PDB file of C-alpha atoms in Angstrom:
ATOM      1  CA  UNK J   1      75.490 150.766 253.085  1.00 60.00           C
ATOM      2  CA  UNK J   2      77.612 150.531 249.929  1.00 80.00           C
ATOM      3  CA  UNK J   3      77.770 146.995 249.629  1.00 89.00           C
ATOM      4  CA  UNK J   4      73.496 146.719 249.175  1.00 90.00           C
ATOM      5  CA  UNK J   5      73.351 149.558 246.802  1.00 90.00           C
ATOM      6  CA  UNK J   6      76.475 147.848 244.622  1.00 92.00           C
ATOM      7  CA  UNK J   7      74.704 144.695 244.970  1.00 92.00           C
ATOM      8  CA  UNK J   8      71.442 146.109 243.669  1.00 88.00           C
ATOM      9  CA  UNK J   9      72.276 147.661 240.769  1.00 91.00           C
ATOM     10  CA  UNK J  10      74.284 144.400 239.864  1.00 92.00           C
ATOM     11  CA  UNK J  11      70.845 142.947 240.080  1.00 91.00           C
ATOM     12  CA  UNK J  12      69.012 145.920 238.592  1.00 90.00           C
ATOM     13  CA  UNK J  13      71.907 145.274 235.311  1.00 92.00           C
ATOM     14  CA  UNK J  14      71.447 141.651 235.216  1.00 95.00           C
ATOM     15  CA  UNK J  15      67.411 141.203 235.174  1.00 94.00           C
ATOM     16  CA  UNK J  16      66.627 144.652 233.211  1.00 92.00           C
ATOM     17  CA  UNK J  17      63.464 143.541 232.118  1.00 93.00           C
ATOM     18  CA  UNK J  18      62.245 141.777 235.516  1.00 93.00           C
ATOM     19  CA  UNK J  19      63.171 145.458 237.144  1.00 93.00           C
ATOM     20  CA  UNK J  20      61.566 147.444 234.390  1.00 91.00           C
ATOM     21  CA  UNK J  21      58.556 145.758 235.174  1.00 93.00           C
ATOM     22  CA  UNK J  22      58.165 146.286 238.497  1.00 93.00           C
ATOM     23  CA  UNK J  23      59.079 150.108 238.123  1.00 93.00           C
ATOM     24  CA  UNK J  24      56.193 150.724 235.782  1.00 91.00           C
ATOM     25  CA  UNK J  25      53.830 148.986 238.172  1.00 92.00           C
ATOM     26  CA  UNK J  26      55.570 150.777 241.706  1.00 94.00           C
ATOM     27  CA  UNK J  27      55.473 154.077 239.487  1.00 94.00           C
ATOM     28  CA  UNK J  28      51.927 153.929 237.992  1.00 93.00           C
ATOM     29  CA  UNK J  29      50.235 152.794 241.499  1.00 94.00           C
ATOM     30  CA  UNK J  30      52.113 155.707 243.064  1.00 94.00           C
ATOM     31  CA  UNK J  31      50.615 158.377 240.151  1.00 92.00           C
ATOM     32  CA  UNK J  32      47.252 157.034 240.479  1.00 92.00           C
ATOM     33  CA  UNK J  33      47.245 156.907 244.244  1.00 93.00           C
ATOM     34  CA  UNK J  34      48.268 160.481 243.851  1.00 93.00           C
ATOM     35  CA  UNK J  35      45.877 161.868 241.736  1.00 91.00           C
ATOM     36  CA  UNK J  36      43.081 160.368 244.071  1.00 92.00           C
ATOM     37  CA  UNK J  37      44.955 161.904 246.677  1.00 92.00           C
ATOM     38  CA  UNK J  38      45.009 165.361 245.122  1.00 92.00           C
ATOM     39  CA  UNK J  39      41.588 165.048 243.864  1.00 90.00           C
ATOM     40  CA  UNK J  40      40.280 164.883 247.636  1.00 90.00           C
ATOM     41  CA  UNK J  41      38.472 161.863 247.368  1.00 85.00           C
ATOM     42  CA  UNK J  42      38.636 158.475 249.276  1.00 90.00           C
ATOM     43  CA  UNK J  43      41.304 155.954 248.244  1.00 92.00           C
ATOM     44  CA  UNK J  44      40.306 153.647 245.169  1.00 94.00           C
ATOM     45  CA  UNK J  45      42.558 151.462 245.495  1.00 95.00           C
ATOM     46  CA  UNK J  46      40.977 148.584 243.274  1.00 96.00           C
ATOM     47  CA  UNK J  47      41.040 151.545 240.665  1.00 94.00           C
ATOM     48  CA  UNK J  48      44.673 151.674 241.689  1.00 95.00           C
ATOM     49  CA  UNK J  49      45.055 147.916 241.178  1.00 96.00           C
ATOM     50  CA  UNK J  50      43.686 148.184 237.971  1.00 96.00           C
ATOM     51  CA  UNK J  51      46.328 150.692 236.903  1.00 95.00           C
ATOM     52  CA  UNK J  52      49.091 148.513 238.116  1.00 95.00           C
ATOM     53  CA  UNK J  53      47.554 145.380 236.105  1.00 96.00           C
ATOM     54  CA  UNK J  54      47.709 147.218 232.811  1.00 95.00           C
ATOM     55  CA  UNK J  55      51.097 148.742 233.463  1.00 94.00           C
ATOM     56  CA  UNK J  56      52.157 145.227 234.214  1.00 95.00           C
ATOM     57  CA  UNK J  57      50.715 143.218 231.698  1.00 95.00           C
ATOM     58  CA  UNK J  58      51.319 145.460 228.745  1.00 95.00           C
ATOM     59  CA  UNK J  59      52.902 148.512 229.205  1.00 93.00           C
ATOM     60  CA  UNK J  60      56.149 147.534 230.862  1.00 93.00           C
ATOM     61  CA  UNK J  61      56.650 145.131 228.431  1.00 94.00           C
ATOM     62  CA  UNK J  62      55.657 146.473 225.000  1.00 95.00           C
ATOM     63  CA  UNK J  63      58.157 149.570 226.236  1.00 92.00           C
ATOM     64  CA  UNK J  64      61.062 147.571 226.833  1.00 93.00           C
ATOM     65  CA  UNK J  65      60.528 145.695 224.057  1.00 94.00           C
ATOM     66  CA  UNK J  66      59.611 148.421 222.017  1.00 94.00           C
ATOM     67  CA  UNK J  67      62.316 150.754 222.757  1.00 92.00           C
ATOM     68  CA  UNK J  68      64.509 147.411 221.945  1.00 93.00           C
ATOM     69  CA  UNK J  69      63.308 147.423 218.697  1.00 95.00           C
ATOM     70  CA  UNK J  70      63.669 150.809 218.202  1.00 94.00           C
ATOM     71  CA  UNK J  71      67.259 151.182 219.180  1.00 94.00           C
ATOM     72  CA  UNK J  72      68.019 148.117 216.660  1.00 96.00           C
ATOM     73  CA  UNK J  73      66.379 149.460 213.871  1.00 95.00           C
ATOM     74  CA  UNK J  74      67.606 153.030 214.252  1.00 94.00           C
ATOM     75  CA  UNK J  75      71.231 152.773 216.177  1.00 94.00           C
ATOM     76  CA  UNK J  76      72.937 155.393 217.328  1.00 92.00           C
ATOM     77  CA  UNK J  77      72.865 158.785 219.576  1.00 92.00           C
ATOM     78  CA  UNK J  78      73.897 161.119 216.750  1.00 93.00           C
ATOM     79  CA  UNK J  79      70.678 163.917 216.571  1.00 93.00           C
ATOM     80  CA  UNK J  80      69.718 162.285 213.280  1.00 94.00           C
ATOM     81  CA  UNK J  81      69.151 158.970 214.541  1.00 93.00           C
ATOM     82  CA  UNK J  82      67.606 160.587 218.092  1.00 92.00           C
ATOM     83  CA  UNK J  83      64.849 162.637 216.133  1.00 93.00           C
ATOM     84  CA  UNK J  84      64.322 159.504 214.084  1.00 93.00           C
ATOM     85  CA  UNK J  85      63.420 157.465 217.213  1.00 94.00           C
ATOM     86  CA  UNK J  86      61.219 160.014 218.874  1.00 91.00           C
ATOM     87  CA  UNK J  87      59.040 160.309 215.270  1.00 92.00           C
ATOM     88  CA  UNK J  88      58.704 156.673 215.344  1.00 94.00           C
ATOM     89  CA  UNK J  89      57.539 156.322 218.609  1.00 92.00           C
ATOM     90  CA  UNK J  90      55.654 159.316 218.406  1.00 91.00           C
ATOM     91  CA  UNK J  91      53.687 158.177 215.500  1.00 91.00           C
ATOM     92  CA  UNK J  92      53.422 154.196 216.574  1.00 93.00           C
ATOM     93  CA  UNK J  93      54.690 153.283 219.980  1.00 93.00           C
ATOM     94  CA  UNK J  94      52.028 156.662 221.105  1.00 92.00           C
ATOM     95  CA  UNK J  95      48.724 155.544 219.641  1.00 93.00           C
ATOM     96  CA  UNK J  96      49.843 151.794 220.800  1.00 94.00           C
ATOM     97  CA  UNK J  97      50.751 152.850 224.523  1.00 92.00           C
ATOM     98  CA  UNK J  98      47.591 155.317 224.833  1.00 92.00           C
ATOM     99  CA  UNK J  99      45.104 152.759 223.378  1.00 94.00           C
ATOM    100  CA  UNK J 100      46.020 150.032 225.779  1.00 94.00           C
ATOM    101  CA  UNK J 101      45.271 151.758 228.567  1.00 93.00           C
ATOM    102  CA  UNK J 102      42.186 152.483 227.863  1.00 94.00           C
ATOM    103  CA  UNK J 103      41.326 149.274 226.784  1.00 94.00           C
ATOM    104  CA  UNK J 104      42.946 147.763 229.833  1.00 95.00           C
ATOM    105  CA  UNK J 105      40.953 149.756 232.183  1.00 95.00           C
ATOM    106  CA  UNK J 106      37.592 149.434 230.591  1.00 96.00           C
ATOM    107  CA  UNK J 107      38.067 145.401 230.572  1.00 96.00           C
ATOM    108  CA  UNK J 108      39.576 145.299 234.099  1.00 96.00           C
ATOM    109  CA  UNK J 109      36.536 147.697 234.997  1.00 95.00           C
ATOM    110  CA  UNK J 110      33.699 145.021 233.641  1.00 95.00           C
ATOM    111  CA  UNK J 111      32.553 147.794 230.745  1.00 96.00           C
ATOM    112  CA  UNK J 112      29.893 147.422 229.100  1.00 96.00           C
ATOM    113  CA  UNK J 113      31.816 148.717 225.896  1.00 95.00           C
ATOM    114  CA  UNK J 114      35.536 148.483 226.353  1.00 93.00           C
ATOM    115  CA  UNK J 115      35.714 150.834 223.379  1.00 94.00           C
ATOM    116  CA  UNK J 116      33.983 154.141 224.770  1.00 95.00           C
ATOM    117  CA  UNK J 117      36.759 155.483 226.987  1.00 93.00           C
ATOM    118  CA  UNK J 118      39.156 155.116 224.243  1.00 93.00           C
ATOM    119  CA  UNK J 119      36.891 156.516 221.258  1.00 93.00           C
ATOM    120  CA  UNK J 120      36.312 159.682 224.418  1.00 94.00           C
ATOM    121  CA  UNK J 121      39.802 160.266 225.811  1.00 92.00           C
ATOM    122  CA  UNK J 122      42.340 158.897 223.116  1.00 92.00           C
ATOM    123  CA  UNK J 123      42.952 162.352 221.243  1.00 91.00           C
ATOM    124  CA  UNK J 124      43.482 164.517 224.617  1.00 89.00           C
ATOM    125  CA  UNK J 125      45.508 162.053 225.893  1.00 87.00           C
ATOM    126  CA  UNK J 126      47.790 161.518 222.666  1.00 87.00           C
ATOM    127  CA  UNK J 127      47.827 164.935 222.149  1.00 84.00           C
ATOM    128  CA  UNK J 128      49.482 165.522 225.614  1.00 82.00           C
ATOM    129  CA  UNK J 129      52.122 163.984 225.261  1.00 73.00           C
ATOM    130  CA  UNK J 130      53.346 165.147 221.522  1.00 68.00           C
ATOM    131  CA  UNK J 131      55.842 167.770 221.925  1.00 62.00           C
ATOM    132  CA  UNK J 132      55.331 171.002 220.176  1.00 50.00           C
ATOM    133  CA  UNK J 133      52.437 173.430 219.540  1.00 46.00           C
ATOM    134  CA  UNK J 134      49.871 172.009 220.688  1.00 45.00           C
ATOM    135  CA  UNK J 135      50.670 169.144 222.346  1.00 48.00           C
ATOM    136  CA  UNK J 136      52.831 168.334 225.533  1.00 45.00           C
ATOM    137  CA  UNK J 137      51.094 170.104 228.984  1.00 39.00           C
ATOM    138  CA  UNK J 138      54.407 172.678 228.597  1.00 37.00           C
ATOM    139  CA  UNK J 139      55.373 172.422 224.775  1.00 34.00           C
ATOM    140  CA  UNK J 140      58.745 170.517 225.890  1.00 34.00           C
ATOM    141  CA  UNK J 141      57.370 166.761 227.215  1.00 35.00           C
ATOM    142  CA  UNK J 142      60.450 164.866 225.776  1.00 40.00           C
ATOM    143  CA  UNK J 143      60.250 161.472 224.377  1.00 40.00           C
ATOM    144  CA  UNK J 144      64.474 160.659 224.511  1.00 37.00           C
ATOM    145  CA  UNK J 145      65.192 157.012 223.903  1.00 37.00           C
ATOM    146  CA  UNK J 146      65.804 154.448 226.881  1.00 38.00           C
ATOM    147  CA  UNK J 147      64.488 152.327 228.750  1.00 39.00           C
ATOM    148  CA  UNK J 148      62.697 154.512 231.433  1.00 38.00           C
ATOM    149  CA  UNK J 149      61.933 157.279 229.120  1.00 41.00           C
ATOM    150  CA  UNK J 150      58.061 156.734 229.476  1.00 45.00           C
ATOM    151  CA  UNK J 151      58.197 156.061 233.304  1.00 42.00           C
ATOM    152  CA  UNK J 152      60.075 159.330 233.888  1.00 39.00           C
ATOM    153  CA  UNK J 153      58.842 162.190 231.217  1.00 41.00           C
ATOM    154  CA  UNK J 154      55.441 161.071 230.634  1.00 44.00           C
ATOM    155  CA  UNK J 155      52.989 159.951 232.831  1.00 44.00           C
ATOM    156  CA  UNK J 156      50.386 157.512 231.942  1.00 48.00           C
ATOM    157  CA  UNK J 157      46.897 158.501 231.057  1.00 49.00           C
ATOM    158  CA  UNK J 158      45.976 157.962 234.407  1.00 49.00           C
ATOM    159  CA  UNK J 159      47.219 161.039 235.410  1.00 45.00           C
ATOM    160  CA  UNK J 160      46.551 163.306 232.684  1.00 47.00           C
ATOM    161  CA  UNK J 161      44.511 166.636 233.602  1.00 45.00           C
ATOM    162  CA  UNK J 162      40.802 166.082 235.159  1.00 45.00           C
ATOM    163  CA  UNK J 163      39.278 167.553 232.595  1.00 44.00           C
ATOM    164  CA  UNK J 164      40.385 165.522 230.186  1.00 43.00           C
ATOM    165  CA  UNK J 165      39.610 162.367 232.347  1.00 44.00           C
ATOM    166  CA  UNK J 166      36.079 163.240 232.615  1.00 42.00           C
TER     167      UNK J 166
END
């Protein structure tokens, strides 16, 4: 049992980008097939599908490349350099990630206007997941640098509270 675990985090090290990928689409499909699940209604999943397409053909990859960037420009664990990070991502790599979803789904959904759900939603979402007063569902959402940060503390706006989805 060992030996395939050693074997796929060799592979897991080796193609980080490849695996990032398909983590943000296994992880979003699971959130959204969850909500509908908790919701009580029927299974979407072409709604589902839809999630997995944007977290595939943008999010995955503007994180890891993003977070890339990030950890070039501003090097370093030290507090300074950490706080530094999450304000830059906060204020850029936020609006970026938020606005792409919306503008994924309303294009994969055959919109009329692709703009609506983002001019609607993008301030509740945003504001969700800014720590502090105000923001973050418990005040403490955590944006730490690395490459999973977004898959693991925040989930995508998918999933964000009903009312705010509605």
């Amino acid at each position: 049992m060992a030996g395939w675990w050693r074997e796929l985090l060799r592979t897991v090290r080796r193609y980080p980008w490849p695996t990032n990928v398909l983590l943000y689409a296994a992880l979003f499909s699971a959130g959204d097939a969850l909500q509908q699940r908790l919701r009580g209604g029927p299974a979407d999943w072409r709604q589902t599908r839809h999630v997995a397409t944007v977290a595939v053909a943008f999010h995955a990859n503007f994180n890891y490349v993003w977070l890339r960037l990030l950890e070039r420009a501003l090097p370093g664990r030290a507090p300074r350099a950490v706080l530094a990070k999450v304000l830059c991502d906060q204020a850029f790599g936020g609006p970026v990630y938020v606005s792409a979803f919306y503008f994924g789904m309303s294009i994969l959904q055959e919109k009329d206007d692709i703009f609506l759900d983002l001019r609607q939603k993008f301030w509740n979402s945003y504001k969700s997941a800014v720590p502090g007063p105000g923001g973050g569902r418990d005040g403490a959402t955590s944006r730490a640098p690395g490459p999973l940060r977004r898959c693991w503390l925040e989930p995508p706006p998918s999933l964000q509270p009903a009312a705010e989805m509605e």
